[in-house]
CSV table of C-alpha atoms in Angstrom, one decimal:
chain,number,residue,atom,x,y,z
A,8,MET,CA,-39.6,-58.9,72.9
A,9,LEU,CA,-38.6,-55.5,71.4
A,10,ARG,CA,-37.1,-55.4,67.9
A,11,PRO,CA,-33.6,-54.1,67.8
A,12,LYS,CA,-33.0,-50.7,66.1
A,13,TYR,CA,-31.1,-50.8,62.9
A,14,PHE,CA,-28.6,-48.1,61.7
A,15,THR,CA,-27.0,-47.4,58.4
A,16,PRO,CA,-23.2,-46.9,58.2
A,17,ASN,CA,-23.9,-43.3,57.2
A,18,GLU,CA,-25.9,-42.7,60.4
A,19,VAL,CA,-23.0,-44.1,62.5
A,20,SER,CA,-20.5,-41.9,60.7
A,21,LEU,CA,-22.3,-38.8,61.7
A,22,HIS,CA,-21.4,-39.4,65.4
A,23,ASN,CA,-17.7,-38.7,65.1
A,24,THR,CA,-16.8,-36.1,67.7
A,25,ILE,CA,-15.4,-36.3,71.2
A,26,GLY,CA,-18.8,-35.3,72.6
A,27,ASP,CA,-20.8,-37.8,70.5
A,28,ILE,CA,-18.9,-40.9,69.5
A,29,TRP,CA,-20.3,-44.1,68.0
A,30,VAL,CA,-18.5,-47.1,66.5
A,31,SER,CA,-19.8,-50.3,65.0
A,32,PHE,CA,-18.2,-53.7,65.2
A,33,LEU,CA,-19.3,-57.3,64.5
A,34,GLY,CA,-22.7,-56.1,63.3
A,35,LYS,CA,-23.5,-54.0,66.4
A,36,VAL,CA,-23.6,-50.2,67.0
A,37,HIS,CA,-22.1,-48.8,70.2
A,38,ASP,CA,-22.4,-45.3,71.7
A,39,LEU,CA,-19.1,-44.8,73.5
A,40,THR,CA,-19.8,-41.2,74.6
A,41,PRO,CA,-20.1,-42.2,78.3
A,42,LEU,CA,-16.9,-44.2,78.1
A,43,VAL,CA,-15.0,-41.2,76.5
A,44,ASN,CA,-16.4,-38.9,79.2
A,45,GLU,CA,-15.2,-41.3,81.9
A,46,TYR,CA,-11.6,-41.5,80.6
A,47,LYS,CA,-11.5,-38.0,79.2
A,48,GLY,CA,-7.9,-36.8,78.8
A,49,ASP,CA,-6.4,-40.3,79.0
A,50,VAL,CA,-4.0,-41.2,76.2
A,51,VAL,CA,-5.6,-44.7,75.9
A,52,LEU,CA,-8.6,-43.0,74.3
A,53,LYS,CA,-6.6,-42.0,71.2
A,54,PRO,CA,-7.2,-45.1,69.1
A,55,ILE,CA,-11.0,-45.0,69.8
A,56,LEU,CA,-11.2,-41.3,69.0
A,57,GLU,CA,-9.3,-41.8,65.7
A,58,CYS,CA,-12.0,-44.4,64.7
A,59,ALA,CA,-15.1,-42.3,65.7
A,60,GLY,CA,-18.0,-43.0,63.4
A,61,LYS,CA,-16.3,-46.0,61.8
A,62,ASP,CA,-16.5,-49.7,61.8
A,63,ILE,CA,-13.8,-51.4,63.8
A,64,SER,CA,-14.7,-55.0,63.3
A,65,HIS,CA,-11.1,-55.7,62.2
A,66,TRP,CA,-10.1,-55.1,65.8
A,67,PHE,CA,-12.0,-58.3,66.9
A,68,ASN,CA,-11.9,-62.0,66.5
A,69,GLN,CA,-15.3,-62.9,65.0
A,70,LYS,CA,-15.5,-66.3,66.8
A,71,THR,CA,-14.6,-65.1,70.3
A,72,GLU,CA,-15.9,-61.5,69.9
A,73,ASP,CA,-12.8,-60.5,71.8
A,74,ILE,CA,-9.9,-58.3,70.7
A,75,GLN,CA,-7.5,-59.9,68.2
A,76,THR,CA,-4.5,-61.5,69.7
A,77,HIS,CA,-1.0,-62.4,68.6
A,78,VAL,CA,2.1,-64.1,70.0
A,79,ASP,CA,4.7,-61.5,71.1
A,80,PRO,CA,8.0,-62.4,69.5
A,81,LEU,CA,10.0,-61.2,72.5
A,82,SER,CA,8.1,-62.9,75.3
A,83,GLY,CA,6.4,-65.7,73.4
A,84,CYS,CA,3.2,-64.7,75.3
A,85,MET,CA,-0.2,-64.3,73.8
A,86,LYS,CA,-1.2,-60.6,73.8
A,87,TYR,CA,-3.8,-58.3,72.4
A,88,CYS,CA,-3.1,-57.0,68.9
A,89,THR,CA,-3.5,-53.2,69.0
A,90,PRO,CA,-1.6,-51.8,66.0
A,91,LYS,CA,-3.1,-48.3,66.6
A,92,GLY,CA,-1.9,-48.4,70.2
A,93,ARG,CA,-3.3,-49.7,73.5
A,94,PHE,CA,-6.8,-48.5,74.2
A,95,VAL,CA,-9.2,-48.4,77.2
A,96,HIS,CA,-9.5,-51.7,79.1
A,97,VAL,CA,-6.6,-53.3,77.2
A,98,PRO,CA,-3.9,-54.4,79.7
A,99,PRO,CA,-0.4,-52.9,79.2
A,100,PRO,CA,2.2,-55.2,77.4
A,101,CYS,CA,4.2,-55.5,80.6
A,102,PRO,CA,3.1,-55.8,84.3
A,103,ARG,CA,2.5,-52.5,85.9
A,104,THR,CA,1.3,-51.5,89.3
A,105,ASP,CA,-0.5,-48.4,88.1
A,106,TRP,CA,-3.0,-50.1,85.8
A,107,ALA,CA,-6.5,-50.2,87.3
A,108,ASN,CA,-8.1,-53.5,86.3
A,109,ASP,CA,-11.2,-53.1,88.5
A,110,PHE,CA,-13.4,-51.8,85.7
A,111,GLY,CA,-15.4,-55.0,85.5
A,112,THR,CA,-16.6,-55.8,82.0
A,113,PRO,CA,-14.5,-54.4,79.2
A,114,TRP,CA,-16.4,-51.9,77.0
A,115,TRP,CA,-16.5,-54.1,74.0
A,116,ARG,CA,-18.5,-56.7,76.0
A,117,ASP,CA,-20.5,-54.2,78.0
A,118,LYS,CA,-24.2,-54.2,76.9
A,119,ARG,CA,-24.7,-50.7,78.3
A,120,TYR,CA,-23.0,-49.2,75.2
A,121,GLU,CA,-24.9,-51.3,72.7
A,122,ILE,CA,-27.6,-49.2,71.0
A,123,GLY,CA,-28.6,-51.3,68.0
A,124,LEU,CA,-27.5,-53.3,65.0
A,125,LEU,CA,-25.6,-52.2,61.9
A,126,SER,CA,-27.6,-52.9,58.7
A,127,ALA,CA,-26.0,-55.6,56.6
A,128,LYS,CA,-27.4,-54.0,53.5
A,129,THR,CA,-28.9,-50.6,53.0
A,130,ARG,CA,-31.1,-49.5,50.1
A,131,TRP,CA,-32.5,-46.3,48.6
A,132,ILE,CA,-36.2,-45.8,48.1
A,133,ARG,CA,-38.3,-42.9,46.8
A,134,ILE,CA,-41.4,-41.9,48.8
A,135,ILE,CA,-43.9,-39.9,46.8
A,136,ASN,CA,-46.7,-38.0,48.5
A,137,THR,CA,-49.5,-38.1,45.9
A,138,LEU,CA,-51.4,-35.3,47.7
A,139,THR,CA,-48.5,-32.7,47.4
A,140,SER,CA,-46.4,-34.4,44.7
A,141,GLN,CA,-43.4,-34.1,47.0
A,142,GLU,CA,-40.8,-36.8,46.6
A,143,GLN,CA,-38.2,-37.8,49.1
A,144,SER,CA,-35.3,-40.2,48.7
A,145,LEU,CA,-34.4,-42.2,51.8
A,146,GLU,CA,-31.6,-44.6,52.6
A,147,VAL,CA,-33.1,-47.3,54.8
A,148,CYS,CA,-32.0,-50.6,56.3
A,149,SER,CA,-33.1,-53.7,54.4
A,150,GLU,CA,-34.0,-55.3,57.8
A,151,GLU,CA,-36.5,-52.5,58.7
A,152,THR,CA,-40.2,-52.9,58.5
A,153,LEU,CA,-42.3,-50.3,56.7
A,154,ASN,CA,-43.5,-49.0,60.1
A,155,GLU,CA,-39.8,-48.4,61.0
A,156,ILE,CA,-39.2,-46.7,57.6
A,157,LEU,CA,-42.3,-44.6,58.4
A,158,GLN,CA,-40.6,-43.4,61.5
A,159,ARG,CA,-37.7,-42.2,59.4
A,160,TYR,CA,-40.0,-40.4,57.0
A,161,LEU,CA,-41.8,-38.6,59.8
A,162,TYR,CA,-38.9,-36.1,59.8
A,163,TYR,CA,-40.1,-35.0,56.3
A,164,ASN,CA,-43.9,-35.4,56.9
A,165,SER,CA,-45.3,-35.4,60.4
A,166,HIS,CA,-48.6,-36.7,59.1
A,167,ALA,CA,-47.2,-39.8,57.4
A,168,THR,CA,-49.4,-42.1,59.5
A,169,GLY,CA,-52.4,-40.5,57.9
A,170,TYR,CA,-51.6,-42.0,54.5
A,171,THR,CA,-52.0,-45.4,52.9
A,172,TRP,CA,-48.6,-46.7,51.6
A,173,LYS,CA,-48.7,-48.5,48.3
A,174,HIS,CA,-46.3,-49.9,45.7
A,175,ASN,CA,-47.5,-50.6,42.2
A,176,SER,CA,-51.0,-49.7,43.4
A,177,VAL,CA,-50.9,-52.5,46.1
A,178,SER,CA,-51.3,-51.6,49.7
A,179,LEU,CA,-48.2,-52.5,51.8
A,180,ASP,CA,-48.1,-54.5,54.9
A,181,MET,CA,-46.5,-52.1,57.3
A,182,SER,CA,-45.3,-54.9,59.6
A,183,LYS,CA,-43.1,-56.4,56.9
A,184,THR,CA,-39.9,-55.3,55.2
A,185,LEU,CA,-39.5,-54.0,51.7
A,186,SER,CA,-38.5,-57.5,50.4
A,187,GLU,CA,-41.3,-59.2,52.3
A,188,ASN,CA,-43.6,-56.7,50.5
A,189,SER,CA,-42.1,-57.9,47.1
A,190,ILE,CA,-40.3,-54.6,46.5
A,191,PRO,CA,-37.1,-55.8,44.9
A,192,ASP,CA,-33.6,-54.5,45.7
A,193,GLU,CA,-32.1,-53.4,42.3
A,194,ASP,CA,-28.9,-51.7,43.6
A,195,GLU,CA,-26.7,-54.3,42.0
A,196,ASP,CA,-28.4,-54.0,38.6
A,197,PHE,CA,-28.2,-50.2,38.8
A,198,TYR,CA,-24.5,-50.4,39.5
A,199,ASN,CA,-23.7,-53.0,36.8
A,200,ASN,CA,-25.7,-51.1,34.2
A,201,ARG,CA,-24.7,-47.6,35.3
A,202,ILE,CA,-28.3,-46.6,35.9
A,203,ASP,CA,-29.0,-43.5,37.9
A,204,ARG,CA,-30.3,-44.8,41.3
A,205,ASP,CA,-31.8,-41.5,42.2
A,206,LEU,CA,-34.1,-41.6,39.2
A,207,PHE,CA,-35.0,-45.2,39.0
A,208,SER,CA,-35.0,-46.6,42.6
A,209,GLN,CA,-38.2,-48.3,43.8
A,210,SER,CA,-40.9,-45.9,44.8
A,211,ILE,CA,-43.6,-46.0,47.4
A,212,CYS,CA,-46.7,-43.8,46.9
A,213,LEU,CA,-48.6,-42.3,49.8
A,214,TYR,CA,-52.3,-41.8,49.5
A,215,PHE,CA,-54.1,-39.4,51.9
A,216,ASN,CA,-56.6,-41.0,54.2
A,217,ASP,CA,-58.3,-37.7,55.3
A,218,ASP,CA,-57.1,-38.5,58.9
A,219,LEU,CA,-54.2,-36.2,60.0
A,220,THR,CA,-52.5,-38.1,62.7
A,221,GLU,CA,-49.5,-36.3,64.0
A,222,MET,CA,-46.8,-38.3,65.8
């Protein structure tokens, strides 16, 4: 079974245009670009467009994973709660003959739009290339393995697989996460003691293997 891909909130926030729109909710990340293209120009897109790149978990009931509901004071009926206005696949407040309800699965339950998971906790690390003395700070997902972090680092060093990754002179297990490799998360200590994270975050040193493998 393939591992899910994890995203940082910052990565989600970068996809905030009408031509490239992501949102996260209930721990999952969704690419709604195809949905926006399908309903382009429709007013019911407005609440979604306003929340492009953001987390909208507050729209949903965590137990049912459906849209939050409330009792309408006028009709006494249970209705979806949409304070920003009705959006795609939410029925109108009153019966209407022009509402097409033949769309099948509503987008918030449609697995086609789900592209990965939102990291519950991100952390910063410094990756130091001992061959070139180059140092790169990376925000990574705490759930990611070192192999997955390596994939992020390839953007800065296409030969990253040709190095041995070490922390405190100990070779790292690339199939495990940072915490599983006994690399502590000190973000809370940095915050409480006002320590500069960029200078003192945990570092990983890369040692050249004399085998340039380009991904």
